Short mmCIF file of C-alpha atoms in Angstrom, two decimals:
data_model
loop_
_atom_site.label_atom_id
_atom_site.label_comp_id
_atom_site.label_asym_id
_atom_site.label_seq_id
_atom_site.Cartn_x
_atom_site.Cartn_y
_atom_site.Cartn_z
CA THR A 13 21.56 178.20 6.80
CA ALA A 14 18.95 175.81 7.83
CA GLY A 15 15.55 177.27 9.19
CA GLU A 16 14.03 175.83 12.08
CA CYS A 17 10.95 173.19 12.07
CA LEU A 18 8.61 173.07 15.00
CA GLU A 19 11.18 174.29 17.70
CA GLY A 20 8.83 173.59 20.48
CA VAL A 21 8.84 169.70 19.38
CA SER A 22 12.45 169.70 18.73
CA ARG A 23 13.11 171.15 22.06
CA ALA A 24 10.92 168.38 23.61
CA MET A 25 12.59 165.60 21.54
CA PHE A 26 16.05 167.22 22.59
CA LYS A 27 15.06 166.86 26.44
CA PHE A 28 14.00 163.26 25.88
CA ASN A 29 17.46 162.42 23.93
CA HIS A 30 19.35 164.15 26.97
CA VAL A 31 17.54 161.79 29.58
CA LEU A 32 18.05 158.96 27.53
CA ASP A 33 21.59 159.89 27.02
CA LYS A 34 22.29 160.23 30.80
CA ALA A 35 20.25 157.06 31.80
CA ILE A 36 21.78 154.89 28.98
CA PHE A 37 24.22 156.08 26.72
CA LYS A 38 26.51 157.80 28.81
CA PRO A 39 26.85 154.79 31.40
CA VAL A 40 27.33 152.47 28.74
CA ALA A 41 30.00 154.49 27.07
CA LYS A 42 31.70 154.99 30.32
CA GLY A 43 31.82 151.02 30.60
CA TYR A 44 33.27 150.84 27.33
CA ARG A 45 35.99 153.46 28.18
CA ALA A 46 36.95 151.07 31.14
CA LEU A 47 37.98 148.63 28.50
CA PRO A 48 41.86 148.64 27.71
CA THR A 49 42.96 151.15 25.39
CA PRO A 50 44.26 148.87 22.59
CA ILE A 51 40.97 147.10 22.59
CA ARG A 52 38.78 150.43 22.14
CA LYS A 53 41.20 151.54 19.66
CA GLY A 54 41.19 148.47 17.65
CA THR A 55 37.51 148.29 17.81
CA GLY A 56 37.02 151.86 16.57
CA ASN A 57 39.65 151.22 13.96
CA ALA A 58 37.65 148.04 12.94
CA VAL A 59 34.17 149.81 12.85
CA ASP A 60 35.83 152.85 10.81
CA ASN A 61 36.91 150.41 8.22
CA LEU A 62 33.53 148.88 7.87
CA ARG A 63 32.04 152.61 7.42
CA SER A 64 34.56 153.35 4.96
CA LEU A 65 32.48 151.35 2.57
CA LEU A 66 29.68 153.85 2.96
CA THR A 67 32.33 156.45 2.23
CA PHE A 68 33.29 154.80 -0.93
CA SER A 69 29.88 154.60 -2.17
CA ASN A 70 29.17 158.38 -1.86
CA ASN A 71 32.60 159.23 -3.29
CA VAL A 72 31.80 157.48 -6.20
CA LEU A 73 28.07 159.22 -6.31
CA GLN A 74 29.93 162.72 -5.70
CA GLY A 75 32.18 161.89 -8.72
CA GLU A 76 35.26 162.02 -6.35
CA PHE A 77 37.19 159.44 -8.00
CA GLY A 78 40.44 160.22 -6.50
CA ARG A 79 39.06 160.00 -2.78
CA ALA A 80 37.33 156.86 -3.75
CA GLY A 81 40.46 155.29 -5.03
CA ASN A 82 42.18 156.34 -1.63
CA THR A 83 39.15 155.05 0.35
CA ALA A 84 39.41 151.55 -1.47
CA ALA A 85 42.98 151.35 -0.99
CA ARG A 86 42.76 151.89 2.73
CA PHE A 87 40.12 149.46 3.03
CA GLY A 88 41.90 146.66 1.19
CA ILE A 89 45.12 147.45 3.06
CA ASN A 90 43.60 147.66 6.48
CA THR A 91 41.22 144.45 5.88
CA THR A 92 44.08 142.47 5.13
CA ALA A 93 47.48 143.74 6.44
CA GLY A 94 45.56 145.72 9.33
CA ILE A 95 43.92 142.27 10.03
CA LEU A 96 39.95 143.18 9.52
CA GLY A 97 40.78 146.92 10.10
CA ILE A 98 41.98 146.63 13.86
CA PHE A 99 45.16 148.31 12.69
CA ASP A 100 45.75 151.24 10.20
CA PRO A 101 48.93 150.19 8.12
CA ALA A 102 47.30 152.18 5.38
CA ALA A 103 48.13 155.31 6.65
CA LYS A 104 51.58 154.48 7.16
CA LEU A 105 51.79 153.78 3.32
CA GLY A 106 50.46 157.20 2.43
CA PHE A 107 46.77 156.64 2.32
CA GLU A 108 45.46 158.98 4.89
CA ASP A 109 42.12 158.87 6.19
CA GLN A 110 40.15 161.62 4.15
CA GLY A 111 37.11 161.85 6.11
CA LYS A 112 33.69 160.21 6.45
CA GLU A 113 31.03 160.72 3.36
CA ASP A 114 27.25 160.22 3.52
CA PHE A 115 24.19 160.56 1.45
CA GLY A 116 23.28 163.70 3.02
CA GLN A 117 26.61 165.16 1.93
CA THR A 118 26.20 163.80 -1.38
CA MET A 119 22.79 165.38 -1.78
CA ALA A 120 24.35 168.70 -1.01
CA VAL A 121 27.03 168.16 -3.73
CA TRP A 122 24.21 167.62 -6.08
CA GLY A 123 22.29 170.70 -5.27
CA THR A 124 19.95 169.68 -2.53
CA ASN A 125 19.17 172.60 -0.11
CA SER A 126 19.47 171.53 3.55
CA GLY A 127 15.78 172.42 4.42
CA CYS A 128 14.80 172.99 7.97
CA TYR A 129 16.64 172.01 11.20
CA PHE A 130 14.85 169.62 13.79
CA VAL A 131 15.66 166.70 16.27
CA LEU A 132 14.89 162.97 15.95
CA PRO A 133 14.16 160.62 18.73
CA VAL A 134 17.55 158.72 19.68
CA LEU A 135 19.27 159.82 16.35
CA GLY A 136 19.22 163.56 17.40
CA PRO A 137 19.83 166.47 15.33
CA THR A 138 19.25 166.37 11.74
CA THR A 139 17.91 168.63 8.65
CA THR A 140 15.45 167.45 6.15
CA ARG A 141 18.06 166.67 3.76
CA ASP A 142 20.08 164.79 6.30
CA ALA A 143 17.16 162.73 7.22
CA VAL A 144 16.45 161.55 3.62
CA GLY A 145 20.35 160.89 3.67
CA LEU A 146 19.98 158.80 6.64
CA ILE A 147 17.66 156.77 4.77
CA GLY A 148 19.77 156.90 1.56
CA ASN A 149 22.69 155.52 3.74
CA VAL A 150 21.08 152.55 4.40
CA PHE A 151 20.41 151.30 1.21
CA ILE A 152 23.91 152.28 -0.50
CA ASP A 153 25.86 150.96 2.48
CA PRO A 154 27.47 147.88 1.34
CA VAL A 155 27.68 146.52 4.99
CA TYR A 156 24.02 146.72 4.91
CA GLN A 157 23.42 144.94 1.64
CA ILE A 158 25.82 141.90 2.57
CA THR A 159 23.93 141.52 5.97
CA HIS A 160 20.48 142.15 4.64
CA ASN A 161 20.75 140.07 1.21
CA THR A 162 20.90 136.52 1.73
CA GLU A 163 22.26 135.92 -1.70
CA ILE A 164 25.32 138.20 -1.15
CA SER A 165 25.51 136.73 2.33
CA ASN A 166 25.98 133.32 0.96
CA GLY A 167 28.04 134.40 -1.58
CA VAL A 168 30.53 136.33 0.53
CA VAL A 169 30.75 134.02 3.55
CA GLY A 170 29.59 130.64 2.03
CA ASN A 171 27.18 129.83 4.74
CA GLY A 172 25.42 133.08 5.30
CA ASN A 173 26.88 134.08 8.71
CA TYR A 174 26.72 137.63 7.97
CA SER A 175 22.96 137.85 9.10
CA GLU A 176 20.96 141.02 9.79
CA HIS A 177 21.75 141.51 13.43
CA ASN A 178 25.61 142.09 12.73
CA TYR A 179 24.64 145.26 10.76
CA TYR A 180 22.88 146.62 13.80
CA TYR A 181 25.86 145.11 16.05
CA TYR A 182 28.32 147.21 14.00
CA ARG A 183 26.31 150.45 13.97
CA THR A 184 25.57 150.53 17.76
CA THR A 185 29.39 149.80 18.36
CA GLY A 186 30.19 152.61 16.44
CA ALA A 187 27.66 154.76 18.15
CA VAL A 188 29.09 153.80 21.71
CA ASP A 189 32.54 154.33 20.34
CA PHE A 190 31.95 157.81 19.32
CA ARG A 191 30.05 158.65 22.68
CA ALA A 192 32.85 157.12 24.56
CA LYS A 193 35.55 159.36 22.76
CA ASN A 194 33.38 162.56 23.31
CA ILE A 195 32.43 162.12 27.21
CA GLU A 196 34.55 165.12 28.14
CA SER A 197 33.48 167.08 25.29
CA PHE A 198 29.62 166.74 25.86
CA ASP A 199 30.32 167.45 29.62
CA SER A 200 32.22 170.74 28.89
CA LEU A 201 29.52 171.82 26.30
CA GLU A 202 26.51 171.38 28.83
CA GLU A 203 28.44 173.02 31.67
CA ASN A 204 29.27 175.96 29.43
CA SER A 205 26.13 176.60 27.21
CA ILE A 206 23.56 178.95 28.48
CA ASP A 207 21.17 177.09 26.03
CA LEU A 208 22.44 173.47 25.18
CA TYR A 209 19.74 172.97 22.70
CA ALA A 210 21.08 175.98 20.50
CA SER A 211 24.69 175.20 20.96
CA LEU A 212 24.34 171.98 19.56
CA LYS A 213 22.02 173.18 16.93
CA SER A 214 24.92 175.54 15.92
CA LEU A 215 27.63 173.21 16.12
CA TYR A 216 25.87 170.55 13.97
CA LEU A 217 25.18 172.75 11.14
CA GLN A 218 28.67 174.28 11.17
CA ASN A 219 29.91 170.44 11.09
CA ARG A 220 27.77 169.47 8.21
CA LYS A 221 28.58 172.56 6.21
CA GLN A 222 32.36 171.65 6.91
CA LYS A 223 32.08 168.35 6.14
CA ILE A 224 30.25 168.81 2.70
CA ALA A 225 33.12 171.12 1.77
CA ASN A 226 35.48 168.69 2.78
CA SER A 227 37.33 170.93 5.02
CA THR A 228 38.88 168.15 7.16
CA SER A 229 40.87 169.99 9.69
CA SER A 230 37.85 172.08 10.59
CA VAL A 231 35.59 168.89 10.99
CA GLU A 232 38.18 167.12 13.39
CA THR A 233 38.22 170.56 15.50
CA GLN A 234 34.31 170.63 15.58
CA ASP A 235 34.32 166.84 16.38
#
């Protein structure tokens, strides 16, 4: 279990994030929720489809080649038959979503200890290992490489239209989609927690432990 690092600082950062959420993120998420359900579902699917490229990279780094093949098949099918990932025909063909992987999980599989728990501005709860993993994610994410590497971008689309800002559009859309899906969950947690900071810390650490163990059903419940 991760120990606490600078709890006073983390609690102050948590309060800052909480204020920011109420002032900006939650209202934006509510606006997004006003969009028709098919649009939101298609947007979420498309973002998840791009995110699967990062999962593929980590599948390979973890030596999970069966999962890597499943992830690659899902991406190929959903990008083509699913119209850039808006739809999910891969699931109907037997290629089920097996969960997201990130570099923090990969480091755990490699034997790296979690280190201590703390809270980052905007990004929220993390551990030493997961904070390093956030940096690693950027460099092994094919979407980042395509949008930030001019030669790759030109090779992919022929005229360099995959510019850097597209990566941040994709990440921001994913964050808004996640927040919109969890409005009620966050509200319920806030209303029923004696200590919201401690509750979110506990949930975060349990969630990460289950994801590292590839305990998909438990992760879905935690989410």
